[in-house]
mmCIF file of C-alpha atoms in Angstrom:
data_model
loop_
_atom_site.group_PDB
_atom_site.id
_atom_site.type_symbol
_atom_site.label_atom_id
_atom_site.label_comp_id
_atom_site.label_asym_id
_atom_site.label_seq_id
_atom_site.Cartn_x
_atom_site.Cartn_y
_atom_site.Cartn_z
ATOM 1 C CA UNK A 1 -0.180 -0.337 -0.088
ATOM 2 C CA UNK A 2 3.172 2.530 0.646
ATOM 3 C CA UNK A 3 4.010 1.989 -2.691
ATOM 4 C CA UNK A 4 0.744 2.461 -4.179
ATOM 5 C CA UNK A 5 -0.806 4.896 -2.128
ATOM 6 C CA UNK A 6 2.304 6.998 -0.506
ATOM 7 C CA UNK A 7 0.387 9.847 0.395
ATOM 8 C CA UNK A 8 -2.229 7.940 1.954
ATOM 9 C CA UNK A 9 -0.076 5.554 4.089
ATOM 10 C CA UNK A 10 2.281 9.269 5.318
ATOM 11 C CA UNK A 11 -0.900 10.327 6.474
ATOM 12 C CA UNK A 12 -1.786 7.011 8.474
ATOM 13 C CA UNK A 13 1.373 7.113 10.067
ATOM 14 C CA UNK A 14 1.658 10.729 10.983
ATOM 15 C CA UNK A 15 -1.564 11.013 12.187
ATOM 16 C CA UNK A 16 -2.470 7.893 14.001
ATOM 17 C CA UNK A 17 -2.021 9.271 17.532
ATOM 18 C CA UNK A 18 -4.613 11.616 17.115
ATOM 19 C CA UNK A 19 -7.037 9.102 16.066
ATOM 20 C CA UNK A 20 -6.012 6.864 19.100
ATOM 21 C CA UNK A 21 -6.680 9.999 20.961
ATOM 22 C CA UNK A 22 -10.572 10.716 19.414
ATOM 23 C CA UNK A 23 -11.187 7.052 19.540
ATOM 24 C CA UNK A 24 -9.809 7.436 23.704
ATOM 25 C CA UNK A 25 -12.681 10.496 23.987
ATOM 26 C CA UNK A 26 -15.228 8.606 21.963
ATOM 27 C CA UNK A 27 -14.924 5.060 23.908
ATOM 28 C CA UNK A 28 -15.153 6.955 27.692
ATOM 29 C CA UNK A 29 -17.856 9.323 26.654
ATOM 30 C CA UNK A 30 -19.845 5.404 25.749
ATOM 31 C CA UNK A 31 -18.367 3.925 28.019
ATOM 32 C CA UNK A 32 -19.734 6.734 30.644
ATOM 33 C CA UNK A 33 -23.023 7.049 28.996
ATOM 34 C CA UNK A 34 -24.478 3.815 27.939
ATOM 35 C CA UNK A 35 -24.744 2.347 31.700
ATOM 36 C CA UNK A 36 -26.822 4.880 33.080
ATOM 37 C CA UNK A 37 -29.623 3.751 30.987
ATOM 38 C CA UNK A 38 -29.909 0.459 33.346
ATOM 39 C CA UNK A 39 -29.353 2.617 36.165
ATOM 40 C CA UNK A 40 -32.167 4.993 35.418
ATOM 41 C CA UNK A 41 -34.560 2.394 33.375
ATOM 42 C CA UNK A 42 -36.900 3.854 30.928
ATOM 43 C CA UNK A 43 -39.665 5.055 33.474
ATOM 44 C CA UNK A 44 -37.114 7.023 35.465
ATOM 45 C CA UNK A 45 -35.865 9.032 31.928
ATOM 46 C CA UNK A 46 -39.269 9.528 30.854
ATOM 47 C CA UNK A 47 -40.084 11.527 34.204
ATOM 48 C CA UNK A 48 -36.396 13.125 33.516
ATOM 49 C CA UNK A 49 -37.875 14.468 30.453
ATOM 50 C CA UNK A 50 -41.089 15.184 31.356
ATOM 51 C CA UNK A 51 -39.394 17.811 33.818
ATOM 52 C CA UNK A 52 -37.328 19.511 30.874
ATOM 53 C CA UNK A 53 -38.673 22.260 28.397
ATOM 54 C CA UNK A 54 -39.866 21.394 25.346
ATOM 55 C CA UNK A 55 -38.400 23.433 23.208
ATOM 56 C CA UNK A 56 -35.122 21.694 24.700
ATOM 57 C CA UNK A 57 -36.378 18.586 24.197
ATOM 58 C CA UNK A 58 -37.657 18.943 20.899
ATOM 59 C CA UNK A 59 -34.382 20.418 19.415
ATOM 60 C CA UNK A 60 -32.200 17.968 21.201
ATOM 61 C CA UNK A 61 -33.903 14.902 19.980
ATOM 62 C CA UNK A 62 -34.458 14.303 23.722
ATOM 63 C CA UNK A 63 -38.426 12.782 23.206
ATOM 64 C CA UNK A 64 -36.296 9.967 22.034
ATOM 65 C CA UNK A 65 -34.711 8.701 25.029
ATOM 66 C CA UNK A 66 -37.534 6.580 26.845
ATOM 67 C CA UNK A 67 -36.502 3.657 24.768
ATOM 68 C CA UNK A 68 -33.037 2.182 24.834
ATOM 69 C CA UNK A 69 -32.073 2.639 20.835
ATOM 70 C CA UNK A 70 -34.110 6.123 21.959
ATOM 71 C CA UNK A 71 -31.641 7.228 24.088
ATOM 72 C CA UNK A 72 -28.262 5.548 22.460
ATOM 73 C CA UNK A 73 -29.482 7.732 19.452
ATOM 74 C CA UNK A 74 -30.365 10.619 20.799
ATOM 75 C CA UNK A 75 -26.966 10.854 23.373
ATOM 76 C CA UNK A 76 -24.029 9.118 21.548
ATOM 77 C CA UNK A 77 -24.971 9.098 17.735
ATOM 78 C CA UNK A 78 -27.287 12.260 17.716
ATOM 79 C CA UNK A 79 -25.113 14.748 20.078
ATOM 80 C CA UNK A 80 -21.973 13.591 21.898
ATOM 81 C CA UNK A 81 -20.418 11.273 19.344
ATOM 82 C CA UNK A 82 -21.731 13.365 16.786
ATOM 83 C CA UNK A 83 -19.815 16.398 18.396
ATOM 84 C CA UNK A 84 -16.702 13.962 18.414
ATOM 85 C CA UNK A 85 -16.556 12.870 15.301
ATOM 86 C CA UNK A 86 -17.435 15.836 13.272
ATOM 87 C CA UNK A 87 -14.745 18.092 15.089
ATOM 88 C CA UNK A 88 -12.268 15.445 14.438
ATOM 89 C CA UNK A 89 -13.248 15.064 10.336
ATOM 90 C CA UNK A 90 -13.272 18.580 10.084
ATOM 91 C CA UNK A 91 -9.820 19.076 11.697
ATOM 92 C CA UNK A 92 -8.632 16.340 9.351
ATOM 93 C CA UNK A 93 -10.210 17.764 6.449
ATOM 94 C CA UNK A 94 -9.097 21.707 7.006
ATOM 95 C CA UNK A 95 -5.469 20.227 7.565
ATOM 96 C CA UNK A 96 -5.539 17.762 4.660
ATOM 97 C CA UNK A 97 -4.746 20.617 1.802
ATOM 98 C CA UNK A 98 -4.712 23.880 3.693
ATOM 99 C CA UNK A 99 -3.220 23.408 6.772
ATOM 100 C CA UNK A 100 -0.440 21.313 5.177
ATOM 101 C CA UNK A 101 -0.118 24.006 2.428
ATOM 102 C CA UNK A 102 0.119 27.170 5.059
ATOM 103 C CA UNK A 103 2.945 25.112 6.562
ATOM 104 C CA UNK A 104 5.058 24.433 3.306
ATOM 105 C CA UNK A 105 4.821 21.259 3.163
ATOM 106 C CA UNK A 106 2.852 21.106 -0.004
ATOM 107 C CA UNK A 107 5.157 22.579 -2.141
ATOM 108 C CA UNK A 108 7.458 20.147 -1.071
ATOM 109 C CA UNK A 109 5.207 17.133 -1.497
ATOM 110 C CA UNK A 110 4.245 18.783 -5.323
ATOM 111 C CA UNK A 111 7.735 18.737 -6.116
ATOM 112 C CA UNK A 112 8.224 15.145 -5.867
ATOM 113 C CA UNK A 113 6.380 14.554 -9.030
ATOM 114 C CA UNK A 114 3.114 13.928 -7.027
ATOM 115 C CA UNK A 115 -0.313 15.581 -8.901
ATOM 116 C CA UNK A 116 -2.411 17.637 -7.284
ATOM 117 C CA UNK A 117 -5.197 15.296 -8.012
ATOM 118 C CA UNK A 118 -3.327 12.631 -6.185
ATOM 119 C CA UNK A 119 -2.623 14.883 -3.335
ATOM 120 C CA UNK A 120 -6.540 15.170 -2.828
ATOM 121 C CA UNK A 121 -7.677 12.176 -3.310
ATOM 122 C CA UNK A 122 -5.129 9.732 -1.356
ATOM 123 C CA UNK A 123 -5.730 12.293 1.273
ATOM 124 C CA UNK A 124 -9.319 12.239 1.393
ATOM 125 C CA UNK A 125 -8.927 8.705 1.454
ATOM 126 C CA UNK A 126 -7.154 8.444 4.565
ATOM 127 C CA UNK A 127 -9.366 10.731 6.238
ATOM 128 C CA UNK A 128 -12.424 8.931 5.112
ATOM 129 C CA UNK A 129 -11.017 5.515 6.740
ATOM 130 C CA UNK A 130 -10.372 7.778 9.923
ATOM 131 C CA UNK A 131 -13.997 8.630 10.318
ATOM 132 C CA UNK A 132 -14.922 4.978 9.547
ATOM 133 C CA UNK A 133 -13.003 3.660 12.003
ATOM 134 C CA UNK A 134 -13.581 6.176 14.751
ATOM 135 C CA UNK A 135 -17.298 5.255 13.996
ATOM 136 C CA UNK A 136 -16.548 1.228 13.760
ATOM 137 C CA UNK A 137 -15.188 1.919 17.435
ATOM 138 C CA UNK A 138 -18.529 3.771 18.379
ATOM 139 C CA UNK A 139 -20.209 0.496 17.133
ATOM 140 C CA UNK A 140 -18.301 -1.859 18.684
ATOM 141 C CA UNK A 141 -18.947 0.032 22.295
ATOM 142 C CA UNK A 142 -22.739 0.300 21.087
ATOM 143 C CA UNK A 143 -23.090 -3.331 20.831
ATOM 144 C CA UNK A 144 -21.115 -4.606 23.774
ATOM 145 C CA UNK A 145 -23.249 -2.755 26.140
ATOM 146 C CA UNK A 146 -26.232 -3.328 24.387
ATOM 147 C CA UNK A 147 -27.085 -6.798 26.498
ATOM 148 C CA UNK A 148 -25.534 -5.386 30.159
ATOM 149 C CA UNK A 149 -27.046 -1.658 29.666
ATOM 150 C CA UNK A 150 -30.010 -2.702 28.331
ATOM 151 C CA UNK A 151 -30.514 -1.141 25.362
ATOM 152 C CA UNK A 152 -32.482 -3.552 23.500
ATOM 153 C CA UNK A 153 -31.068 -2.258 19.776
ATOM 154 C CA UNK A 154 -31.289 -4.214 16.908
ATOM 155 C CA UNK A 155 -27.890 -5.208 15.699
ATOM 156 C CA UNK A 156 -28.539 -4.732 11.665
ATOM 157 C CA UNK A 157 -30.209 -0.921 12.809
ATOM 158 C CA UNK A 158 -26.866 -0.419 14.697
ATOM 159 C CA UNK A 159 -24.747 -1.513 11.752
ATOM 160 C CA UNK A 160 -26.607 1.203 9.385
ATOM 161 C CA UNK A 161 -26.644 4.223 12.082
ATOM 162 C CA UNK A 162 -23.096 3.541 11.933
ATOM 163 C CA UNK A 163 -22.765 3.843 8.200
ATOM 164 C CA UNK A 164 -25.131 6.965 8.309
ATOM 165 C CA UNK A 165 -23.104 8.314 11.492
ATOM 166 C CA UNK A 166 -19.723 8.047 9.408
ATOM 167 C CA UNK A 167 -21.728 9.441 5.950
ATOM 168 C CA UNK A 168 -22.993 12.692 7.989
ATOM 169 C CA UNK A 169 -19.315 13.495 9.738
ATOM 170 C CA UNK A 170 -17.556 13.174 6.459
ATOM 171 C CA UNK A 171 -19.748 15.999 4.722
ATOM 172 C CA UNK A 172 -18.661 18.728 7.016
ATOM 173 C CA UNK A 173 -15.082 17.415 6.882
ATOM 174 C CA UNK A 174 -15.000 17.080 2.382
ATOM 175 C CA UNK A 175 -16.457 20.825 2.884
ATOM 176 C CA UNK A 176 -12.762 21.923 4.767
ATOM 177 C CA UNK A 177 -10.829 19.970 2.620
ATOM 178 C CA UNK A 178 -12.939 21.550 -0.452
ATOM 179 C CA UNK A 179 -12.511 24.732 0.993
ATOM 180 C CA UNK A 180 -8.818 24.347 1.917
ATOM 181 C CA UNK A 181 -7.616 23.538 -1.340
ATOM 182 C CA UNK A 182 -9.449 26.146 -3.181
ATOM 183 C CA UNK A 183 -8.129 28.948 -0.438
ATOM 184 C CA UNK A 184 -4.678 27.240 0.364
ATOM 185 C CA UNK A 185 -5.331 28.244 4.118
ATOM 186 C CA UNK A 186 -6.811 26.393 7.235
ATOM 187 C CA UNK A 187 -8.866 28.288 8.717
ATOM 188 C CA UNK A 188 -11.579 29.216 6.216
ATOM 189 C CA UNK A 189 -11.487 25.446 5.691
ATOM 190 C CA UNK A 190 -12.226 24.724 9.553
ATOM 191 C CA UNK A 191 -14.677 27.737 9.601
ATOM 192 C CA UNK A 192 -16.582 25.831 6.459
ATOM 193 C CA UNK A 193 -16.222 22.612 7.684
ATOM 194 C CA UNK A 194 -17.494 23.711 11.345
ATOM 195 C CA UNK A 195 -20.437 25.907 9.711
ATOM 196 C CA UNK A 196 -21.953 22.929 7.667
ATOM 197 C CA UNK A 197 -22.486 21.084 10.683
ATOM 198 C CA UNK A 198 -23.605 23.589 13.077
ATOM 199 C CA UNK A 199 -25.583 24.770 10.499
ATOM 200 C CA UNK A 200 -26.895 21.484 9.681
ATOM 201 C CA UNK A 201 -28.227 20.673 13.378
ATOM 202 C CA UNK A 202 -29.322 24.301 14.227
ATOM 203 C CA UNK A 203 -31.650 23.642 10.622
ATOM 204 C CA UNK A 204 -32.964 20.305 12.502
ATOM 205 C CA UNK A 205 -33.171 21.932 15.736
ATOM 206 C CA UNK A 206 -35.510 24.746 14.449
ATOM 207 C CA UNK A 207 -37.456 22.636 12.337
ATOM 208 C CA UNK A 208 -38.478 20.300 15.785
ATOM 209 C CA UNK A 209 -40.366 23.192 16.987
ATOM 210 C CA UNK A 210 -43.362 23.443 14.536
ATOM 211 C CA UNK A 211 -45.093 22.130 12.300
ATOM 212 C CA UNK A 212 -44.687 25.084 10.210
ATOM 213 C CA UNK A 213 -41.168 25.398 10.428
ATOM 214 C CA UNK A 214 -40.666 21.306 9.389
ATOM 215 C CA UNK A 215 -39.316 22.952 6.040
ATOM 216 C CA UNK A 216 -36.045 23.242 7.781
ATOM 217 C CA UNK A 217 -35.533 19.614 7.576
ATOM 218 C CA UNK A 218 -35.173 19.257 3.580
ATOM 219 C CA UNK A 219 -32.216 21.361 4.232
ATOM 220 C CA UNK A 220 -30.388 19.777 6.980
ATOM 221 C CA UNK A 221 -27.681 17.179 6.484
ATOM 222 C CA UNK A 222 -28.261 16.477 10.043
ATOM 223 C CA UNK A 223 -31.455 15.229 9.176
ATOM 224 C CA UNK A 224 -30.804 13.588 6.298
ATOM 225 C CA UNK A 225 -29.088 11.401 8.429
ATOM 226 C CA UNK A 226 -31.272 11.192 11.438
ATOM 227 C CA UNK A 227 -34.752 12.050 10.477
ATOM 228 C CA UNK A 228 -35.756 8.605 10.186
ATOM 229 C CA UNK A 229 -34.444 7.547 13.487
ATOM 230 C CA UNK A 230 -32.107 5.139 12.163
ATOM 231 C CA UNK A 231 -31.317 3.359 15.629
ATOM 232 C CA UNK A 232 -35.166 2.633 15.251
ATOM 233 C CA UNK A 233 -36.444 2.085 12.561
ATOM 234 C CA UNK A 234 -33.445 1.704 10.456
ATOM 235 C CA UNK A 235 -31.750 3.565 7.350
ATOM 236 C CA UNK A 236 -32.697 6.408 5.073
ATOM 237 C CA UNK A 237 -30.195 5.446 2.053
ATOM 238 C CA UNK A 238 -32.066 8.216 0.409
ATOM 239 C CA UNK A 239 -30.529 10.529 2.984
ATOM 240 C CA UNK A 240 -27.285 8.562 2.903
ATOM 241 C CA UNK A 241 -27.058 9.085 -0.616
ATOM 242 C CA UNK A 242 -27.074 12.635 -0.495
ATOM 243 C CA UNK A 243 -24.722 12.768 1.675
ATOM 244 C CA UNK A 244 -22.445 10.767 0.036
ATOM 245 C CA UNK A 245 -23.409 11.977 -2.893
ATOM 246 C CA UNK A 246 -22.424 15.822 -1.809
ATOM 247 C CA UNK A 247 -18.925 14.786 -0.276
ATOM 248 C CA UNK A 248 -18.003 13.233 -3.602
ATOM 249 C CA UNK A 249 -18.644 16.160 -4.951
ATOM 250 C CA UNK A 250 -17.116 19.000 -2.763
ATOM 251 C CA UNK A 251 -14.087 16.313 -2.964
ATOM 252 C CA UNK A 252 -14.168 16.507 -6.821
ATOM 253 C CA UNK A 253 -14.287 20.687 -6.253
ATOM 254 C CA UNK A 254 -11.013 20.309 -3.854
ATOM 255 C CA UNK A 255 -9.524 18.721 -7.285
ATOM 256 C CA UNK A 256 -10.684 21.343 -9.434
ATOM 257 C CA UNK A 257 -9.845 24.018 -6.830
ATOM 258 C CA UNK A 258 -6.021 22.780 -6.599
ATOM 259 C CA UNK A 259 -5.217 22.077 -9.995
ATOM 260 C CA UNK A 260 -7.094 25.313 -10.656
ATOM 261 C CA UNK A 261 -3.948 27.744 -8.653
ATOM 262 C CA UNK A 262 -0.623 28.507 -7.685
ATOM 263 C CA UNK A 263 0.194 27.000 -4.172
ATOM 264 C CA UNK A 264 2.198 29.143 -1.855
ATOM 265 C CA UNK A 265 4.399 28.907 0.504
#
């Protein structure tokens, strides 16, 4: 692999400590939150939810928490795990081209007769693999705690949810990659990636508040992923196709962007 995909292999070697750190963060959060479901029980959780403001419940999707799958969907896949995975993915996307160029390393890479398209594609592949690994860590922990924590999660739904979980994080990550390729700067790339994630979450939260605002769901990548409550009902593959298609388009645009301009130091 190192000879056929040298840039991919280098990213894998150089960034594995960060990957381990993010995996530990997700694992720690999952190991803390999921056993709490058994301690509280569905009835106790329902009482806690009823005491909260309705607007907050709808914004955070906490109305799902009365069941084990809903609890995991709301706390891990929909909130804390989503935050960790998205922050990691956007950071990798912003560093892939924009950060590398700011640090003066991209010009050196290109001086070794490596095409710009290859730089983008191999680094996008490395970023995708790392996101999949973190989604896989989350899945493994959820399945390991499924029985001990009385979660009652269907294994097939858990597998599908992990797929859409990764796809949801890759959209802002590829936006960061794309903006970094067009600007050669890390900060604009990070801002753009974070904006996609935050806007998607916000539009979903607002769309949950009132029937008159439900149209916002159609603009929310977060809703494309989780509107069908995948851990309970299975994934909406139409939403997955939107996420995957837009991510692929952004990678293609990143290739175009890097090929169209001079690389600065």
